[in-house]
Short mmCIF file of N, CA and C in Angstrom, two decimals:
data_model
loop_
_atom_site.label_atom_id
_atom_site.label_comp_id
_atom_site.label_asym_id
_atom_site.label_seq_id
_atom_site.Cartn_x
_atom_site.Cartn_y
_atom_site.Cartn_z
N MET A 67 34.57 34.37 65.15
CA MET A 67 33.19 34.76 65.33
C MET A 67 32.42 34.47 64.04
N VAL A 68 31.33 33.74 64.15
CA VAL A 68 30.50 33.39 63.00
C VAL A 68 29.32 34.34 62.95
N LEU A 69 29.16 35.00 61.82
CA LEU A 69 28.03 35.91 61.65
C LEU A 69 26.81 35.14 61.18
N ALA A 70 25.65 35.53 61.66
CA ALA A 70 24.41 34.89 61.23
C ALA A 70 24.12 35.28 59.78
N ALA A 71 23.60 34.34 59.03
CA ALA A 71 23.24 34.62 57.64
C ALA A 71 22.10 35.63 57.61
N PRO A 72 22.08 36.52 56.61
CA PRO A 72 21.03 37.55 56.54
C PRO A 72 19.73 37.04 55.90
N PHE A 73 19.44 35.77 56.09
CA PHE A 73 18.21 35.18 55.56
C PHE A 73 17.87 33.97 56.41
N GLN A 74 16.62 33.51 56.29
CA GLN A 74 16.21 32.32 57.00
C GLN A 74 15.19 31.57 56.17
N PHE A 75 15.42 30.27 55.96
CA PHE A 75 14.45 29.41 55.29
C PHE A 75 13.50 28.85 56.34
N ASP A 76 12.22 28.65 55.98
CA ASP A 76 11.26 28.07 56.92
C ASP A 76 11.59 26.61 57.21
N LYS A 77 12.31 25.95 56.27
CA LYS A 77 12.76 24.57 56.43
C LYS A 77 13.81 24.33 55.35
N THR A 78 14.63 23.31 55.53
CA THR A 78 15.60 22.95 54.49
C THR A 78 15.35 21.55 53.96
N VAL A 79 14.42 20.82 54.59
CA VAL A 79 14.05 19.48 54.14
C VAL A 79 12.54 19.39 54.11
N HIS A 80 12.01 18.84 53.01
CA HIS A 80 10.58 18.53 52.95
C HIS A 80 10.46 17.04 52.70
N ASP A 81 9.80 16.33 53.62
CA ASP A 81 9.62 14.88 53.51
C ASP A 81 8.18 14.61 53.09
N PHE A 82 8.02 14.07 51.88
CA PHE A 82 6.69 13.74 51.38
C PHE A 82 6.15 12.47 52.02
N GLY A 83 7.02 11.72 52.69
CA GLY A 83 6.60 10.45 53.28
C GLY A 83 6.42 9.42 52.18
N LYS A 84 5.41 8.56 52.34
CA LYS A 84 5.14 7.53 51.34
C LYS A 84 4.18 8.08 50.28
N VAL A 85 4.57 7.92 49.02
CA VAL A 85 3.73 8.30 47.89
C VAL A 85 3.71 7.15 46.90
N THR A 86 2.68 7.11 46.06
CA THR A 86 2.62 6.10 45.01
C THR A 86 2.82 6.77 43.66
N LEU A 87 3.11 5.98 42.65
CA LEU A 87 3.27 6.53 41.31
C LEU A 87 1.99 7.22 40.85
N LYS A 88 0.84 6.69 41.26
CA LYS A 88 -0.45 7.28 40.88
C LYS A 88 -0.66 8.67 41.48
N ASP A 89 0.09 9.00 42.56
CA ASP A 89 -0.03 10.32 43.18
C ASP A 89 0.49 11.42 42.28
N GLY A 90 1.26 11.05 41.25
CA GLY A 90 1.77 12.03 40.31
C GLY A 90 2.87 12.90 40.90
N PRO A 91 3.21 13.98 40.18
CA PRO A 91 4.28 14.87 40.63
C PRO A 91 4.03 15.42 42.03
N GLN A 92 5.10 15.57 42.79
CA GLN A 92 5.03 16.06 44.17
C GLN A 92 5.76 17.40 44.27
N SER A 93 5.07 18.42 44.76
CA SER A 93 5.65 19.77 44.85
C SER A 93 5.68 20.25 46.30
N CYS A 94 6.66 21.07 46.59
CA CYS A 94 6.68 21.76 47.88
C CYS A 94 7.37 23.11 47.68
N THR A 95 7.06 24.02 48.59
CA THR A 95 7.62 25.36 48.52
C THR A 95 8.36 25.66 49.81
N PHE A 96 9.57 26.17 49.65
CA PHE A 96 10.39 26.64 50.75
C PHE A 96 10.27 28.16 50.76
N THR A 97 10.04 28.75 51.92
CA THR A 97 9.94 30.21 52.03
C THR A 97 11.22 30.76 52.66
N ILE A 98 11.77 31.79 52.03
CA ILE A 98 12.97 32.43 52.54
C ILE A 98 12.61 33.85 52.97
N THR A 99 13.04 34.21 54.17
CA THR A 99 12.83 35.55 54.70
C THR A 99 14.16 36.30 54.70
N ASN A 100 14.16 37.50 54.16
CA ASN A 100 15.35 38.35 54.18
C ASN A 100 15.42 39.01 55.56
N THR A 101 16.35 38.55 56.38
CA THR A 101 16.52 39.10 57.73
C THR A 101 17.64 40.12 57.79
N GLY A 102 18.22 40.45 56.64
CA GLY A 102 19.32 41.40 56.58
C GLY A 102 18.85 42.81 56.30
N ASN A 103 19.81 43.67 56.01
CA ASN A 103 19.53 45.08 55.74
C ASN A 103 19.64 45.44 54.27
N GLU A 104 20.01 44.49 53.43
CA GLU A 104 20.20 44.71 52.00
C GLU A 104 19.21 43.84 51.23
N PRO A 105 18.83 44.23 50.01
CA PRO A 105 18.00 43.35 49.18
C PRO A 105 18.73 42.02 48.95
N LEU A 106 17.96 40.95 48.89
CA LEU A 106 18.48 39.59 48.68
C LEU A 106 18.04 39.11 47.31
N THR A 107 18.97 38.58 46.54
CA THR A 107 18.64 38.06 45.22
C THR A 107 19.01 36.59 45.14
N ILE A 108 18.08 35.76 44.66
CA ILE A 108 18.36 34.36 44.37
C ILE A 108 18.82 34.33 42.92
N PHE A 109 20.10 34.01 42.71
CA PHE A 109 20.66 34.00 41.36
C PHE A 109 20.24 32.77 40.57
N ALA A 110 20.28 31.61 41.22
CA ALA A 110 19.98 30.35 40.52
C ALA A 110 19.64 29.28 41.53
N VAL A 111 18.84 28.31 41.09
CA VAL A 111 18.56 27.11 41.87
C VAL A 111 18.80 25.93 40.94
N ILE A 112 19.73 25.06 41.33
CA ILE A 112 20.11 23.92 40.50
C ILE A 112 19.60 22.64 41.16
N SER A 113 18.89 21.83 40.37
CA SER A 113 18.37 20.56 40.85
C SER A 113 19.43 19.47 40.65
N SER A 114 19.44 18.49 41.55
CA SER A 114 20.40 17.40 41.46
C SER A 114 20.04 16.40 40.37
N CYS A 115 18.87 16.55 39.77
CA CYS A 115 18.45 15.56 38.78
C CYS A 115 17.41 16.17 37.85
N GLY A 116 17.35 15.68 36.63
CA GLY A 116 16.38 16.18 35.65
C GLY A 116 14.95 15.84 36.00
N CYS A 117 14.75 15.00 37.01
CA CYS A 117 13.40 14.61 37.43
C CYS A 117 12.77 15.62 38.39
N THR A 118 13.49 16.71 38.68
CA THR A 118 12.99 17.71 39.61
C THR A 118 13.07 19.09 38.96
N ASP A 119 11.91 19.73 38.79
CA ASP A 119 11.84 21.08 38.25
C ASP A 119 11.87 22.08 39.40
N VAL A 120 12.41 23.26 39.13
CA VAL A 120 12.47 24.29 40.17
C VAL A 120 11.98 25.62 39.64
N SER A 121 11.46 26.43 40.54
CA SER A 121 11.13 27.82 40.24
C SER A 121 11.43 28.60 41.51
N TRP A 122 11.68 29.91 41.36
CA TRP A 122 12.02 30.72 42.51
C TRP A 122 11.67 32.16 42.25
N THR A 123 11.64 32.95 43.31
CA THR A 123 11.38 34.37 43.23
C THR A 123 12.52 35.01 42.44
N ARG A 124 12.19 35.66 41.33
CA ARG A 124 13.22 36.23 40.45
C ARG A 124 13.59 37.66 40.81
N GLU A 125 12.67 38.40 41.42
CA GLU A 125 12.99 39.78 41.78
C GLU A 125 13.68 39.79 43.14
N SER A 126 14.42 40.86 43.42
CA SER A 126 15.10 40.99 44.71
C SER A 126 14.08 40.99 45.84
N ILE A 127 14.49 40.40 46.95
CA ILE A 127 13.63 40.32 48.14
C ILE A 127 14.09 41.42 49.10
N ALA A 128 13.22 42.36 49.38
CA ALA A 128 13.55 43.49 50.25
C ALA A 128 13.73 43.02 51.69
N PRO A 129 14.50 43.75 52.49
CA PRO A 129 14.64 43.40 53.91
C PRO A 129 13.27 43.25 54.58
N GLY A 130 13.12 42.16 55.34
CA GLY A 130 11.87 41.89 56.04
C GLY A 130 10.82 41.18 55.20
N LYS A 131 11.06 41.04 53.90
CA LYS A 131 10.08 40.40 53.00
C LYS A 131 10.48 38.95 52.73
N THR A 132 9.58 38.23 52.05
CA THR A 132 9.84 36.81 51.78
C THR A 132 9.83 36.52 50.28
N GLY A 133 10.47 35.43 49.95
CA GLY A 133 10.48 34.88 48.60
C GLY A 133 10.32 33.38 48.72
N THR A 134 10.27 32.70 47.58
CA THR A 134 10.07 31.25 47.62
C THR A 134 10.97 30.52 46.64
N VAL A 135 11.21 29.25 46.97
CA VAL A 135 11.84 28.29 46.07
C VAL A 135 10.90 27.10 46.04
N THR A 136 10.44 26.71 44.86
CA THR A 136 9.52 25.59 44.73
C THR A 136 10.18 24.48 43.92
N GLY A 137 10.09 23.26 44.44
CA GLY A 137 10.62 22.09 43.75
C GLY A 137 9.49 21.13 43.45
N THR A 138 9.49 20.57 42.23
CA THR A 138 8.49 19.57 41.84
C THR A 138 9.19 18.32 41.35
N TYR A 139 9.05 17.25 42.12
CA TYR A 139 9.62 15.94 41.78
C TYR A 139 8.64 15.23 40.84
N SER A 140 9.12 14.75 39.70
CA SER A 140 8.25 14.16 38.68
C SER A 140 7.54 12.89 39.15
N ASN A 141 8.14 12.16 40.09
CA ASN A 141 7.54 10.94 40.64
C ASN A 141 7.18 9.93 39.56
N ASP A 142 8.05 9.74 38.60
CA ASP A 142 7.81 8.75 37.56
C ASP A 142 9.03 7.85 37.35
N GLU A 143 9.87 7.77 38.37
CA GLU A 143 11.13 7.04 38.27
C GLU A 143 11.05 5.60 38.76
N GLY A 144 9.98 5.23 39.44
CA GLY A 144 9.87 3.86 39.94
C GLY A 144 9.75 3.81 41.45
N LEU A 145 9.72 2.60 41.98
CA LEU A 145 9.51 2.37 43.41
C LEU A 145 10.85 2.39 44.14
N TYR A 146 11.12 3.47 44.84
CA TYR A 146 12.37 3.57 45.61
C TYR A 146 12.34 4.83 46.46
N PRO A 147 13.21 4.91 47.45
CA PRO A 147 13.34 6.15 48.21
C PRO A 147 14.01 7.22 47.34
N PHE A 148 13.67 8.46 47.56
CA PHE A 148 14.33 9.55 46.82
C PHE A 148 14.73 10.66 47.77
N ASP A 149 15.81 11.34 47.42
CA ASP A 149 16.30 12.51 48.16
C ASP A 149 16.93 13.42 47.13
N LYS A 150 16.18 14.37 46.65
CA LYS A 150 16.64 15.29 45.61
C LYS A 150 17.11 16.60 46.24
N THR A 151 18.19 17.12 45.74
CA THR A 151 18.78 18.33 46.29
C THR A 151 18.53 19.52 45.37
N LEU A 152 18.15 20.65 45.97
CA LEU A 152 18.04 21.92 45.26
C LEU A 152 19.14 22.80 45.84
N THR A 153 20.08 23.22 45.00
CA THR A 153 21.19 24.05 45.45
C THR A 153 20.87 25.49 45.09
N VAL A 154 20.78 26.34 46.12
CA VAL A 154 20.33 27.72 45.97
C VAL A 154 21.52 28.67 46.07
N TYR A 155 21.74 29.44 45.01
CA TYR A 155 22.81 30.44 44.98
C TYR A 155 22.19 31.83 45.16
N MET A 156 22.71 32.58 46.17
CA MET A 156 22.13 33.87 46.52
C MET A 156 23.19 34.95 46.67
N SER A 157 22.72 36.18 46.66
CA SER A 157 23.62 37.32 46.83
C SER A 157 24.12 37.44 48.26
N ALA A 158 23.46 36.84 49.21
CA ALA A 158 23.77 37.04 50.63
C ALA A 158 25.03 36.33 51.10
N GLN A 159 25.47 35.29 50.38
CA GLN A 159 26.66 34.57 50.82
C GLN A 159 27.27 33.81 49.66
N ASP A 160 28.56 33.51 49.80
CA ASP A 160 29.29 32.81 48.75
C ASP A 160 28.91 31.33 48.66
N LYS A 161 28.62 30.72 49.80
CA LYS A 161 28.31 29.29 49.84
C LYS A 161 26.83 29.07 49.58
N PRO A 162 26.48 28.16 48.64
CA PRO A 162 25.06 27.92 48.37
C PRO A 162 24.38 27.18 49.53
N VAL A 163 23.06 27.26 49.55
CA VAL A 163 22.25 26.55 50.53
C VAL A 163 21.64 25.34 49.83
N LYS A 164 21.65 24.20 50.51
CA LYS A 164 21.07 22.98 49.94
C LYS A 164 19.73 22.68 50.60
N LEU A 165 18.72 22.52 49.77
CA LEU A 165 17.39 22.14 50.21
C LEU A 165 17.13 20.72 49.73
N HIS A 166 16.32 19.96 50.46
CA HIS A 166 16.08 18.56 50.09
C HIS A 166 14.59 18.26 49.97
N LEU A 167 14.26 17.49 48.91
CA LEU A 167 12.93 16.90 48.74
C LEU A 167 13.14 15.40 48.89
N LYS A 168 12.44 14.79 49.84
CA LYS A 168 12.64 13.36 50.02
C LYS A 168 11.34 12.65 50.29
N GLY A 169 11.38 11.34 50.12
CA GLY A 169 10.23 10.51 50.36
C GLY A 169 10.51 9.11 49.87
N VAL A 170 9.47 8.29 49.87
CA VAL A 170 9.58 6.91 49.41
C VAL A 170 8.41 6.62 48.49
N VAL A 171 8.71 6.17 47.26
CA VAL A 171 7.65 5.77 46.34
C VAL A 171 7.37 4.30 46.59
N VAL A 172 6.11 3.99 46.91
CA VAL A 172 5.70 2.63 47.24
C VAL A 172 4.64 2.14 46.26
N LYS A 173 4.36 0.83 46.31
CA LYS A 173 3.31 0.25 45.46
C LYS A 173 1.97 0.85 45.83
N ASP A 174 1.07 0.91 44.85
CA ASP A 174 -0.28 1.40 45.12
C ASP A 174 -0.90 0.59 46.25
N GLY A 175 -1.54 1.28 47.18
CA GLY A 175 -2.20 0.61 48.30
C GLY A 175 -1.26 0.29 49.46
N ALA A 176 0.04 0.63 49.34
CA ALA A 176 1.01 0.29 50.38
C ALA A 176 1.26 1.43 51.36
N LYS A 177 0.47 2.47 51.30
CA LYS A 177 0.66 3.61 52.21
C LYS A 177 0.24 3.18 53.58
#
């Protein structure tokens, strides 16, 4: 029997689609809802690359309340597809959750 996780993310992938270098850094926020009966704590969020900064709700998330994980891709690496992973470690389970920021950097005017 598999128990449901005591939390729910609004999404686990954010696709920026086509962006240009001129568009600058690209940010998105993932919202997590505590669906359990205990406070939920996000211990750490690790980015797969130094080109992606992260921030997250530092205080415990009470049952029924929400918190966030925000990732900002620097978008200064050149013209190519990207798929950056944010690995989220929480009090609710031993296995981390992986969130993805993806898109394709194209030449200016190629959108």
